[in-house]
Every structure is written in C-alpha cells, then in structure tokens.
Short mmCIF file of C-alpha atoms and ligand atoms in Angstrom, two decimals:
data_model
loop_
_atom_site.label_atom_id
_atom_site.label_comp_id
_atom_site.label_asym_id
_atom_site.label_seq_id
_atom_site.Cartn_x
_atom_site.Cartn_y
_atom_site.Cartn_z
CA MET F 1063 22.76 43.33 -49.74
CA GLU F 1064 26.35 43.17 -50.77
CA SER F 1065 26.97 40.89 -53.71
CA LEU F 1066 29.38 38.14 -53.06
CA VAL F 1067 31.29 35.73 -55.19
CA GLU F 1068 32.91 32.78 -53.63
CA VAL F 1069 35.25 30.94 -55.88
CA HIS F 1070 37.00 27.94 -54.52
CA GLU F 1071 37.63 24.21 -54.48
CA ARG F 1072 39.62 23.16 -57.43
CA SER F 1073 38.16 19.71 -57.49
CA PHE F 1074 35.91 20.23 -60.48
CA VAL F 1075 36.92 19.40 -63.96
CA ARG F 1076 35.61 20.70 -67.22
CA ASN F 1077 33.81 18.28 -69.47
CA GLN F 1078 35.40 19.35 -72.69
CA SER F 1079 38.87 20.01 -73.96
CA PRO F 1080 40.67 23.16 -72.76
CA LYS F 1081 38.87 26.42 -73.48
CA THR F 1082 40.42 29.79 -73.33
CA ASP F 1083 37.66 32.35 -73.43
CA ALA F 1084 34.11 32.83 -72.24
CA ALA F 1085 32.76 32.61 -75.79
CA SER F 1086 33.63 28.92 -75.79
CA LEU F 1087 31.65 28.14 -72.62
CA LYS F 1088 28.20 26.60 -72.36
CA VAL F 1089 26.07 27.69 -69.43
CA LEU F 1090 22.80 26.32 -68.10
CA VAL F 1091 20.73 28.89 -66.18
CA VAL F 1092 18.17 27.48 -63.75
CA GLU F 1093 15.95 30.27 -62.43
CA ASP F 1094 12.18 30.50 -61.99
CA ASP F 1095 11.84 34.27 -62.02
CA ASP F 1096 11.56 35.50 -65.62
CA PHE F 1097 13.02 38.89 -64.84
CA GLN F 1098 15.99 37.46 -62.93
CA ARG F 1099 16.59 34.87 -65.61
CA ARG F 1100 16.57 37.40 -68.40
CA ASN F 1101 18.85 39.62 -66.36
CA LEU F 1102 21.32 36.84 -65.80
CA ILE F 1103 21.32 35.82 -69.47
CA ARG F 1104 21.92 39.40 -70.52
CA ALA F 1105 24.85 39.69 -68.10
CA LEU F 1106 26.28 36.41 -69.40
CA ASN F 1107 25.93 37.69 -72.97
CA ARG F 1108 27.82 40.80 -72.05
CA CYS F 1109 30.57 38.62 -70.57
CA GLY F 1110 30.85 36.96 -73.98
CA VAL F 1111 28.84 33.78 -73.35
CA ASP F 1112 26.41 32.90 -76.13
CA ALA F 1113 25.73 29.22 -75.60
CA ILE F 1114 23.13 29.54 -72.85
CA THR F 1115 20.36 27.09 -72.08
CA GLU F 1116 17.61 28.12 -69.68
CA ALA F 1117 15.30 26.22 -67.37
CA GLU F 1118 12.62 27.58 -65.08
CA ASP F 1119 13.08 24.94 -62.41
CA GLY F 1120 15.05 21.84 -61.44
CA VAL F 1121 12.69 19.42 -63.19
CA ARG F 1122 13.17 21.11 -66.54
CA ALA F 1123 16.93 21.43 -65.96
CA LEU F 1124 17.27 17.71 -65.25
CA ASP F 1125 15.30 16.93 -68.42
CA LEU F 1126 17.69 19.07 -70.40
CA LEU F 1127 20.73 17.41 -68.84
CA ARG F 1128 19.28 13.94 -69.36
CA SER F 1129 18.47 14.66 -73.00
CA GLY F 1130 22.22 14.33 -73.28
CA GLU F 1131 22.79 17.06 -75.83
CA GLN F 1132 25.99 18.90 -75.10
CA GLN F 1133 26.84 19.10 -71.42
CA PRO F 1134 27.24 22.61 -70.03
CA ASP F 1135 30.52 23.79 -68.52
CA LEU F 1136 28.67 25.62 -65.78
CA ILE F 1137 25.25 25.42 -64.15
CA LEU F 1138 23.98 28.60 -62.51
CA CYS F 1139 21.19 27.62 -60.18
CA ASP F 1140 18.74 29.56 -58.03
CA LEU F 1141 17.88 28.03 -54.65
CA ASP F 1142 14.29 29.00 -54.15
CA MET F 1143 12.18 27.65 -57.02
CA PRO F 1144 8.75 26.03 -57.29
CA ASN F 1145 8.37 22.31 -58.22
CA MET F 1146 11.94 21.40 -57.43
CA ASP F 1147 14.12 23.76 -55.43
CA GLY F 1148 17.89 24.14 -55.74
CA MET F 1149 18.58 21.76 -52.84
CA GLU F 1150 16.62 18.94 -54.41
CA PHE F 1151 18.13 19.69 -57.82
CA VAL F 1152 21.61 19.30 -56.35
CA ARG F 1153 20.62 15.96 -54.82
CA HIS F 1154 19.49 14.67 -58.23
CA LEU F 1155 22.68 15.93 -59.87
CA ALA F 1156 24.70 14.06 -57.26
CA GLU F 1157 22.68 10.88 -57.80
CA GLN F 1158 23.50 11.08 -61.49
CA ASN F 1159 27.15 11.61 -60.63
CA CYS F 1160 27.08 14.92 -62.49
CA GLN F 1161 30.51 16.57 -62.56
CA VAL F 1162 29.52 19.90 -64.06
CA ALA F 1163 30.71 23.00 -62.19
CA LEU F 1164 27.83 24.46 -60.23
CA ALA F 1165 27.33 27.98 -58.93
CA ILE F 1166 24.43 29.06 -56.78
CA THR F 1167 22.60 32.35 -57.11
CA SER F 1168 20.54 33.44 -54.19
CA GLY F 1169 19.20 36.31 -52.19
CA CYS F 1170 20.15 34.55 -48.96
CA ASP F 1171 22.98 35.50 -46.62
CA ALA F 1172 26.46 34.06 -46.67
CA LEU F 1173 25.91 31.78 -43.67
CA PHE F 1174 22.92 30.17 -45.36
CA LEU F 1175 24.85 29.76 -48.59
CA SER F 1176 27.64 28.01 -46.77
CA SER F 1177 25.17 25.57 -45.23
CA VAL F 1178 24.00 24.82 -48.78
CA GLU F 1179 27.61 24.26 -49.77
CA ALA F 1180 27.92 21.82 -46.88
CA LEU F 1181 24.82 20.06 -48.17
CA CYS F 1182 26.39 19.81 -51.63
CA GLU F 1183 29.58 18.45 -50.12
CA ALA F 1184 27.57 15.86 -48.22
CA HIS F 1185 26.39 14.74 -51.66
CA SER F 1186 30.04 14.75 -52.81
CA MET F 1187 29.22 17.72 -55.03
CA LYS F 1188 31.07 20.92 -54.56
CA VAL F 1189 29.68 24.25 -55.55
CA LEU F 1190 32.13 26.38 -57.43
CA GLY F 1191 30.71 29.60 -56.16
CA ALA F 1192 27.79 31.41 -54.64
CA ILE F 1193 26.58 34.72 -55.98
CA ASN F 1194 24.25 36.96 -54.10
CA LYS F 1195 21.56 38.60 -56.18
CA PRO F 1196 21.46 40.95 -57.90
CA VAL F 1197 24.20 39.34 -59.96
CA THR F 1198 26.72 41.82 -61.34
CA MET F 1199 28.88 41.41 -64.42
CA ALA F 1200 32.05 41.68 -62.38
CA HIS F 1201 31.02 38.67 -60.31
CA LEU F 1202 30.01 36.67 -63.34
CA ALA F 1203 33.26 37.47 -65.10
CA GLN F 1204 35.20 36.22 -62.09
CA LEU F 1205 33.16 33.05 -61.98
CA LEU F 1206 33.63 32.38 -65.70
CA GLU F 1207 37.33 32.90 -65.32
CA THR F 1208 37.40 30.22 -62.65
CA VAL F 1209 35.51 27.83 -64.91
CA LEU F 1210 38.05 28.47 -67.66
CA GLU F 1211 40.88 27.75 -65.24
CA LEU F 1212 39.50 24.36 -64.24
CA PRO F 1213 41.73 21.57 -65.39
CA PRO F 1214 40.21 19.41 -68.13
CA ALA F 1215 39.01 16.02 -66.96
CA ALA F 1216 42.00 14.14 -68.30
CA GLY F 1217 44.42 16.37 -66.44
CA MET F 1218 43.16 15.43 -63.01
CA MET F 1219 45.73 15.80 -60.25
CA GLU F 1220 47.70 12.70 -59.49
CA SER F 1221 46.78 12.98 -55.82
CA GLU F 1222 43.10 13.63 -56.21
CA SER F 1223 41.59 10.60 -57.71
CA PRO F 1224 43.16 7.23 -58.12
CA ARG F 1225 43.11 6.20 -61.76
CA TYR F 1226 43.33 2.49 -61.05
CA SER F 1227 42.15 0.42 -58.20
CA TYR F 1228 44.61 -2.08 -56.86
CA THR F 1229 44.12 -5.42 -55.18
CA LEU F 1230 45.44 -6.00 -51.71
CA GLU F 1231 47.85 -8.50 -53.24
CA GLU F 1232 49.34 -5.86 -55.57
CA ILE F 1233 49.62 -3.37 -52.72
CA ARG F 1234 51.31 -5.90 -50.43
CA GLY F 1235 53.81 -6.56 -53.21
CA ALA F 1236 54.54 -2.85 -53.54
CA VAL F 1237 55.20 -2.55 -49.78
CA SER F 1238 57.49 -5.57 -49.73
CA ARG F 1239 59.47 -4.36 -52.76
CA SER F 1240 59.77 -0.89 -51.12
CA GLU F 1241 58.08 0.74 -54.09
CA ILE F 1242 56.23 3.03 -51.69
CA VAL F 1243 58.48 5.92 -50.71
CA PRO F 1244 58.07 9.17 -48.79
CA PHE F 1245 57.77 12.45 -50.65
CA PHE F 1246 58.52 15.48 -48.51
CA GLN F 1247 56.41 18.60 -48.20
CA PRO F 1248 58.11 21.54 -46.44
CA LYS F 1249 56.65 23.03 -43.27
CA LEU F 1250 57.40 26.73 -43.00
CA ASP F 1251 58.00 28.57 -39.72
CA ILE F 1252 55.97 31.67 -40.48
CA ALA F 1253 57.80 34.08 -38.16
CA SER F 1254 61.32 33.30 -39.39
CA GLY F 1255 60.36 32.37 -42.96
CA ARG F 1256 62.47 29.22 -42.66
CA ILE F 1257 61.70 25.62 -43.49
CA PHE F 1258 62.24 23.63 -40.30
CA CYS F 1259 60.54 20.34 -41.04
CA ALA F 1260 58.91 18.25 -43.77
CA GLU F 1261 55.89 16.00 -43.79
CA ALA F 1262 56.51 12.59 -45.33
CA LEU F 1263 53.66 11.65 -47.66
CA ALA F 1264 53.51 8.16 -49.09
CA ARG F 1265 53.86 7.78 -52.88
CA TRP F 1266 53.88 4.52 -54.78
CA GLN F 1267 56.42 4.62 -57.58
CA HIS F 1268 54.50 2.24 -59.75
CA PRO F 1269 56.60 0.59 -62.47
CA SER F 1270 54.02 1.33 -65.17
CA HIS F 1271 51.49 3.81 -63.72
CA GLY F 1272 53.91 6.44 -62.46
CA LEU F 1273 53.34 8.08 -59.08
CA VAL F 1274 50.31 6.77 -57.25
CA ALA F 1275 48.73 8.81 -54.43
CA PRO F 1276 48.09 7.35 -50.97
CA GLY F 1277 44.32 7.34 -51.45
CA ALA F 1278 44.82 4.34 -53.77
CA PHE F 1279 46.51 2.09 -51.22
CA ILE F 1280 46.33 3.36 -47.63
CA PRO F 1281 42.59 2.85 -47.09
CA GLN F 1282 42.86 -0.73 -48.41
CA LEU F 1283 45.77 -1.56 -46.13
CA GLU F 1284 44.01 0.05 -43.21
CA ALA F 1285 40.78 -1.85 -43.84
CA ALA F 1286 42.73 -5.11 -44.03
CA GLY F 1287 44.52 -4.31 -40.77
CA GLU F 1288 47.83 -4.37 -42.64
CA LEU F 1289 49.01 -0.79 -42.49
CA ASP F 1290 51.84 -1.43 -40.00
CA ALA F 1291 54.38 -2.79 -42.49
CA LEU F 1292 54.04 0.36 -44.59
CA THR F 1293 54.12 2.64 -41.56
CA LEU F 1294 57.33 1.03 -40.31
CA SER F 1295 58.87 1.25 -43.78
CA LEU F 1296 58.02 4.94 -44.03
CA VAL F 1297 59.32 5.71 -40.54
CA ASP F 1298 62.54 3.95 -41.52
CA GLN F 1299 62.92 5.71 -44.89
CA SER F 1300 62.00 9.10 -43.39
CA ALA F 1301 64.40 8.74 -40.46
CA ARG F 1302 67.21 7.86 -42.87
CA ALA F 1303 66.37 10.80 -45.08
CA CYS F 1304 66.37 13.02 -42.00
CA HIS F 1305 69.82 11.70 -41.04
CA SER F 1306 71.16 12.50 -44.51
CA TRP F 1307 69.79 16.05 -44.30
CA HIS F 1308 71.61 16.50 -40.99
CA GLU F 1309 74.81 15.26 -42.61
CA LEU F 1310 74.33 17.91 -45.28
CA GLY F 1311 73.96 20.57 -42.61
CA LEU F 1312 70.20 20.86 -42.96
CA LYS F 1313 68.93 20.55 -39.38
CA LEU F 1314 65.36 19.66 -40.27
CA GLY F 1315 62.78 17.48 -38.62
CA VAL F 1316 60.42 15.09 -40.34
CA SER F 1317 56.76 14.29 -39.69
CA VAL F 1318 55.32 10.87 -40.47
CA ASN F 1319 51.61 10.07 -40.63
CA LEU F 1320 50.37 7.51 -38.18
CA SER F 1321 46.90 6.07 -38.22
CA LEU F 1322 45.48 5.36 -34.79
CA THR F 1323 44.53 1.91 -36.09
CA SER F 1324 48.25 1.10 -36.16
CA LEU F 1325 48.56 1.70 -32.46
CA GLY F 1326 46.83 -1.44 -31.27
CA ASP F 1327 50.12 -3.27 -30.82
CA VAL F 1328 51.76 -2.06 -27.61
CA GLY F 1329 55.19 -2.91 -28.99
CA LEU F 1330 54.97 -0.29 -31.72
CA ALA F 1331 56.54 2.60 -29.81
CA ASP F 1332 59.64 0.56 -29.07
CA ARG F 1333 59.95 -0.49 -32.71
CA PHE F 1334 59.76 3.15 -33.85
CA ASP F 1335 62.33 4.09 -31.25
CA ARG F 1336 64.75 1.40 -32.42
CA ILE F 1337 64.30 2.28 -36.11
CA VAL F 1338 64.88 5.97 -35.54
CA ARG F 1339 67.94 5.49 -33.34
CA ALA F 1340 69.38 2.95 -35.79
CA ALA F 1341 69.12 5.63 -38.47
CA GLY F 1342 71.21 7.87 -36.21
CA VAL F 1343 68.48 10.40 -35.50
CA ASP F 1344 67.36 11.84 -32.18
CA PRO F 1345 63.58 11.17 -31.83
CA ALA F 1346 63.16 14.88 -31.08
CA TYR F 1347 63.46 15.38 -34.86
CA ILE F 1348 60.59 13.00 -35.58
CA THR F 1349 56.94 14.00 -35.23
CA LEU F 1350 54.10 11.55 -35.65
CA GLU F 1351 50.97 13.07 -37.16
CA VAL F 1352 48.18 11.06 -35.65
CA THR F 1353 44.97 10.67 -37.61
CA GLU F 1354 41.95 9.07 -36.15
CA THR F 1355 39.51 7.28 -38.39
CA ALA F 1356 36.08 5.89 -37.76
CA ALA F 1357 37.51 2.42 -37.38
CA MET F 1358 39.40 3.20 -34.23
CA THR F 1359 41.05 0.37 -32.41
CA GLU F 1360 41.14 -0.08 -28.70
CA LEU F 1361 41.97 3.09 -26.88
CA ALA F 1362 44.17 1.72 -24.08
CA PRO F 1363 47.05 0.33 -26.20
CA ALA F 1364 46.95 3.41 -28.42
CA LEU F 1365 47.31 5.69 -25.40
CA GLU F 1366 50.11 3.53 -24.01
CA ASN F 1367 52.02 3.72 -27.32
CA LEU F 1368 51.56 7.46 -27.64
CA ALA F 1369 52.57 8.15 -24.05
CA ARG F 1370 55.69 6.04 -24.56
CA LEU F 1371 56.57 7.75 -27.84
CA ARG F 1372 56.25 11.12 -26.14
CA MET F 1373 58.41 9.92 -23.25
CA ARG F 1374 61.10 8.85 -25.71
CA GLY F 1375 61.12 12.34 -27.14
CA PHE F 1376 59.03 11.99 -30.32
CA GLY F 1377 56.77 14.88 -31.24
CA LEU F 1378 53.05 14.12 -31.51
CA SER F 1379 50.76 16.06 -33.79
CA ILE F 1380 46.97 15.93 -33.82
CA ASP F 1381 46.25 15.83 -37.54
CA ASP F 1382 43.16 17.14 -39.37
CA PHE F 1383 42.09 19.04 -36.26
CA GLY F 1384 38.49 20.17 -36.41
CA THR F 1385 37.22 17.34 -38.59
CA GLY F 1386 34.90 14.53 -37.51
CA PHE F 1387 37.24 12.25 -35.65
CA SER F 1388 39.94 14.63 -34.60
CA SER F 1389 38.32 16.27 -31.71
CA MET F 1390 38.72 18.30 -28.60
CA GLN F 1391 38.42 15.20 -26.47
CA GLN F 1392 41.73 13.89 -27.83
CA LEU F 1393 43.54 16.96 -26.58
CA GLY F 1394 42.96 15.96 -22.98
CA ARG F 1395 43.98 12.34 -23.47
CA ILE F 1396 47.19 12.62 -25.41
CA ALA F 1397 50.19 14.88 -24.80
CA PHE F 1398 50.26 16.40 -28.28
CA THR F 1399 53.04 18.81 -29.13
CA GLU F 1400 51.49 20.07 -32.37
CA LEU F 1401 47.99 20.92 -33.57
CA LYS F 1402 47.40 20.70 -37.29
CA ILE F 1403 44.35 22.48 -38.59
CA ASP F 1404 42.69 20.63 -41.44
CA ARG F 1405 43.14 22.13 -44.85
CA CYS F 1406 39.40 22.49 -45.46
CA PHE F 1407 39.31 25.29 -42.88
CA VAL F 1408 42.45 27.02 -44.13
CA MET F 1409 41.21 26.92 -47.71
CA ALA F 1410 37.88 28.45 -46.71
CA MET F 1411 39.07 30.99 -44.16
CA LEU F 1412 39.18 33.92 -46.57
CA ARG F 1413 35.69 33.27 -47.82
CA LYS F 1414 33.83 32.11 -44.79
CA ARG F 1415 33.79 33.70 -41.41
CA GLU F 1416 32.89 30.36 -39.76
CA ALA F 1417 36.07 28.81 -41.18
CA ARG F 1418 38.11 31.78 -40.00
CA ALA F 1419 36.56 31.47 -36.55
CA ILE F 1420 37.44 27.77 -36.44
CA VAL F 1421 41.04 28.46 -37.52
CA SER F 1422 41.60 31.25 -35.03
CA SER F 1423 39.98 29.46 -32.10
CA SER F 1424 41.93 26.26 -32.88
CA ILE F 1425 45.12 28.32 -32.80
CA GLU F 1426 44.05 29.83 -29.50
CA ILE F 1427 43.45 26.38 -27.98
CA GLY F 1428 46.77 25.11 -29.30
CA LYS F 1429 48.63 28.05 -27.84
CA GLN F 1430 46.98 27.73 -24.46
CA LEU F 1431 48.08 24.11 -24.38
CA GLY F 1432 51.64 25.02 -25.38
CA MET F 1433 51.39 23.36 -28.79
CA VAL F 1434 52.88 24.39 -32.12
CA THR F 1435 50.02 25.30 -34.48
CA VAL F 1436 50.13 24.37 -38.16
CA GLY F 1437 47.86 25.46 -40.99
CA GLU F 1438 47.89 23.08 -43.95
CA GLY F 1439 46.59 23.49 -47.50
CA VAL F 1440 47.99 27.00 -47.99
CA GLU F 1441 47.67 27.70 -51.69
CA THR F 1442 47.95 31.49 -51.92
CA ALA F 1443 49.89 34.40 -50.43
CA GLU F 1444 46.60 35.72 -49.06
CA GLU F 1445 45.97 32.50 -47.15
CA LEU F 1446 49.48 32.62 -45.72
CA ALA F 1447 48.96 36.23 -44.64
CA ALA F 1448 45.63 35.35 -43.04
CA LEU F 1449 47.24 32.53 -41.05
CA GLN F 1450 49.98 34.86 -39.90
CA GLU F 1451 47.39 37.40 -38.85
CA VAL F 1452 45.59 34.92 -36.60
CA GLY F 1453 48.91 33.93 -35.02
CA CYS F 1454 49.53 30.52 -36.59
CA HIS F 1455 53.12 29.30 -36.17
CA VAL F 1456 53.61 27.03 -39.17
CA ALA F 1457 52.27 26.88 -42.72
CA GLN F 1458 52.25 24.05 -45.22
CA GLY F 1459 50.76 23.89 -48.70
CA TYR F 1460 51.25 24.20 -52.43
CA PHE F 1461 51.99 27.93 -52.08
CA ILE F 1462 55.16 27.02 -50.21
CA ALA F 1463 55.87 23.79 -52.10
CA ARG F 1464 54.23 20.59 -53.26
CA PRO F 1465 55.35 17.26 -51.82
CA LEU F 1466 58.80 16.65 -53.39
CA SER F 1467 60.99 13.64 -54.00
CA GLU F 1468 63.87 13.46 -51.52
CA GLU F 1469 66.30 14.78 -54.11
CA ALA F 1470 64.03 17.67 -55.12
CA PHE F 1471 63.38 18.45 -51.45
CA ILE F 1472 67.10 18.80 -50.69
CA LYS F 1473 67.53 21.04 -53.72
CA TYR F 1474 64.57 23.14 -52.58
CA CYS F 1475 65.98 23.54 -49.05
CA ARG F 1476 69.39 24.52 -50.37
CA GLU F 1477 67.85 27.18 -52.58
CA GLN F 1478 65.92 28.53 -49.60
CA GLN F 1479 69.01 28.86 -47.44
P1 C2E W 2929 47.12 14.63 -44.72
O1 C2E W 2929 47.95 14.02 -43.64
O2 C2E W 2929 46.11 15.63 -44.31
O3 C2E W 2929 48.17 15.21 -45.76
C1 C2E W 2929 48.00 16.41 -46.45
C2 C2E W 2929 47.47 16.15 -47.84
O4 C2E W 2929 47.18 17.40 -48.43
C3 C2E W 2929 48.48 15.50 -48.77
O5 C2E W 2929 47.74 14.69 -49.70
C4 C2E W 2929 49.10 16.68 -49.48
O6 C2E W 2929 49.67 16.35 -50.74
C5 C2E W 2929 47.89 17.56 -49.64
N1 C2E W 2929 48.24 18.97 -49.74
C6 C2E W 2929 49.30 19.61 -49.24
N2 C2E W 2929 49.27 20.93 -49.52
C7 C2E W 2929 48.13 21.11 -50.22
C8 C2E W 2929 47.54 22.28 -50.81
O7 C2E W 2929 48.04 23.39 -50.72
N3 C2E W 2929 46.38 22.08 -51.46
C9 C2E W 2929 45.79 20.86 -51.57
N4 C2E W 2929 44.65 20.77 -52.25
N5 C2E W 2929 46.32 19.75 -51.02
C10 C2E W 2929 47.48 19.89 -50.36
P2 C2E W 2929 48.21 13.22 -50.03
O8 C2E W 2929 49.68 13.14 -50.12
O9 C2E W 2929 47.38 12.76 -51.19
O10 C2E W 2929 47.78 12.44 -48.74
C11 C2E W 2929 46.44 12.26 -48.40
C12 C2E W 2929 46.30 11.64 -47.05
O11 C2E W 2929 46.80 10.31 -47.06
C13 C2E W 2929 47.10 12.35 -45.97
O12 C2E W 2929 46.37 13.47 -45.54
C14 C2E W 2929 47.22 11.26 -44.93
O13 C2E W 2929 46.06 11.21 -44.13
C15 C2E W 2929 47.30 10.02 -45.76
N6 C2E W 2929 48.70 9.59 -45.85
C16 C2E W 2929 49.67 9.99 -46.70
N7 C2E W 2929 50.82 9.32 -46.44
C17 C2E W 2929 50.55 8.52 -45.38
C18 C2E W 2929 51.33 7.58 -44.63
O14 C2E W 2929 52.53 7.37 -44.85
N8 C2E W 2929 50.69 6.92 -43.60
C19 C2E W 2929 49.38 7.14 -43.31
N9 C2E W 2929 48.84 6.46 -42.29
N10 C2E W 2929 48.64 8.02 -43.99
C20 C2E W 2929 49.21 8.70 -45.01
CA1 CA W 2930 49.32 14.65 -42.10
CA1 CA W 2931 44.51 17.11 -43.45
#
C-alpha cells in the first residue's frame, strides 16, 4: 500500500520553547508490535531524534504521560493495539485536555484514517498527520518538520483562542463605545486575479488587550439575544468604508456576516437599507453572509427579512456551506446569490478525496443555481490552484491576505492595482 503522510491543521502548539531541529524533539511511540516499534524508533533515530519514549499500548502510554516527566512534542500512535486501542487512547488524551501533537500510524486505508481524524476532532483533538505503514524516513522527516514549525504555546494566533473571557457588561460597553470595528479580508476573483470585494470581520480594539477576535464576544452577544446592535454597527462602518473606497476609485463590494438569530425582527431589512443608503452606497455592493447556528430563531421573519434584502438589491451568501447547519435545504428557501464553502473542506481538499468531492459538488450546485462560488481558508498556492481546477469563482484566505485594518486594506488594494 502506498505510504501516505497527511500534515495539516495548524491548531496545535508545542509544549516547550521554540526548537529548531529534530534532535531537540521528544517523541512518544505507542505501538504494540515489537518489530514495528523497533523499526519506527530506528527511523526516528536516523531522522535525528534521540529522546524517544516507547509504550506497547495506550494504558502504558497514559501512565507515562501522567507520570508527568517531560511532555513529548509528538505522540506517534498505532490504531490497532490490545488492551487499549488508538481510538480509546485518543479519548483519554482528550479527557485530560492533552495538547500534544498526535500522529497516527496504521495499515488502514485513507478513508478509514480520515474517519479516525473525524473522531479525534469530535473530541476536540486534531491529529497532525496519518502515516500508512510501513513508515518511511521521508514521511517521518516531513512530519517532524511540521512539529518543528508549530507555533509555541505562547504564540497562539490572536484569532484562534480568546486569551480572556469577557462579561456581557464589558462587551456591551465595547459595542456602545464603537471599539468593535471591521477588519477587511480580500476576496479574489480567481479568473481575473483581481480583488473585487472584502469580508468584514469583527475585531475588538481593546484598550489594554490589543486586538480581540470575534470568538471572544460574538457567541456571548448571540446567546444573550443582543447581537443586533453590533451587527448594525458593523453594517454601518462597513458601508461607510465601502463608500470611501469608491471615492478613491476602488469599486469594491463588502460582505458583512449576519447571524440568522438577528433576523427575528422583521424591521431589520429596512434598517440595513437605510444605513447603507445613508452611507451613499448602492446595496448591490453589500453582501450579507448568512450563518445559521443551532439556536435558530423563527423561520418566517427570517425569510421575510432575507427576501426583502434581496429585493432591495443586497447580495446574500450562504456561509459555511457544507457544515452542520448550513444545508442544502436552505438553498431552496432563500434566494442566495453566493455559496461559500467552509474552510474545513478547502483546507482538506488536497489531502482527502472526500473533501475534494464536497468542494467540487458544492461548486456544481452553486453554478447550477446561478450563484457565485467562494472557497475560504486558502492558505497555499496549491489550494488556490485546486480551487481553480474545480471551477471555483472566488478565493479567500491567508494566502491572498489576512484580515486587514481599513487603512492596510486600502494600501493592499492599491498595491494590487
Ligand atoms: P467566518 O465567517 O467563516 O469567517 C472566516 C474566518 O476564517 C475568519 O475568522 C477569518 O479570519 C478566518 N480565516 C480567513 N482566512 C483564513 C485562512 O486562510 N486560514 C485560517 N485558518 N483562517 C482563515 P474570524 O475573523 O476569527 O471570525 C470567526 C467567525 O466569527 C466568522 O467565521 C464569523 O462566523 C464570525 N464573525 C466574525 N465577524 C462577525 C460579525 O461581524 N458578525 C457575525 N454575526 N459574525 C462574525
Ligand atoms: Ca463569513
Ligand atoms: Ca467559515
């Protein structure tokens, strides 16, 4: 069977301070078969790793981890083991909130490995890679390189994990003082290579904590039923930014995120319309990216609002398409103009044929319904090329640009022209 290394998901962090070569890494090998274990250790040695701990099953591995001596940087774990198999081992790791990078070694096929990855994700653990046996040095070297590239724990991305948790009171204050502003991430028209739009992403410019990502305040506002004030503020700020771009000769559109829970008030569409026109912008330049969450409000007012927004000329995008709540059923109910494929599929499409199948069939559906298709979460040139190959219209992601302050966004667009 062809060996396979899947290296992905940058959400892990290393336990220790930055390391630059394999000799500095500590690896825990969990493998019941003596021959395979010895083989793997020898290959690791040849890659320059000396600090290797071994365990013949999950029980022993957990004991070693609990003993609390130095934490490994990487756990290489077999799936099929007596006493405690790899699946159960992963569950225990998750229960202990273990953050160590994990890679799976197995003789199973890629489809099975990706179902194990899904299992790990369900436990909020992400596997760093899966290696088919027999493990080769080239694959190990690639895996070790990825471990070395992981950001150290302290350097966690601003947008990934909120460092503080805020009270509703503090968040309300931030909204009323307009401390929450849109950052703009370019959307690239793949065929022409031009930026034609930007997605507004909420950022709290906290007076002492710096930039705070939306995960630290949007869920709280949503749960309290108080998201509307922020949504209206962001529509207003984004529409005004859009107007200033037009004044500068940059004929760009802007997309604003809209939670379906905000659509319970049937007056919302009219308020958006007034805000956008007051900013001097034609609603045709504004797209609302609609996300559905579990806590959906009543359907009827939401549909009335969306139909009215569409009638007034706003664009409507179905966000996170393919994930739990953003489903096929919505396509028939709402006149969407854009279909946005969730980044988890785009980020996996080069590694997993299921993800690629989901991306290309979503694009097919979008095209048949006359919608613009967008792939988000594009981090590499290869991902961009893959999207182009399956006929996607628009790409968005760090490879093109990160979300930028309004000033930086204008500078970026000027440089692109
Ligand atoms: P989303 O609408 O799916 O937005 C895309 C998220 O992916 C953004 O995270 C963006 O920074 C991130 N992203 C973009 N390109 C890449 C990439 O190449 N790689 C990776 N790993 N990530 C990328 P952000 O800004 O943290 O926003 C998270 C979510 O918060 C958004 O997901 C959206 O659902 C919500 N959100 C943000 N602003 C607003 C808002 O004003 N209103 C509402 N209702 N929700 C918002
Ligand atoms: Ca969005
Ligand atoms: Ca998304």
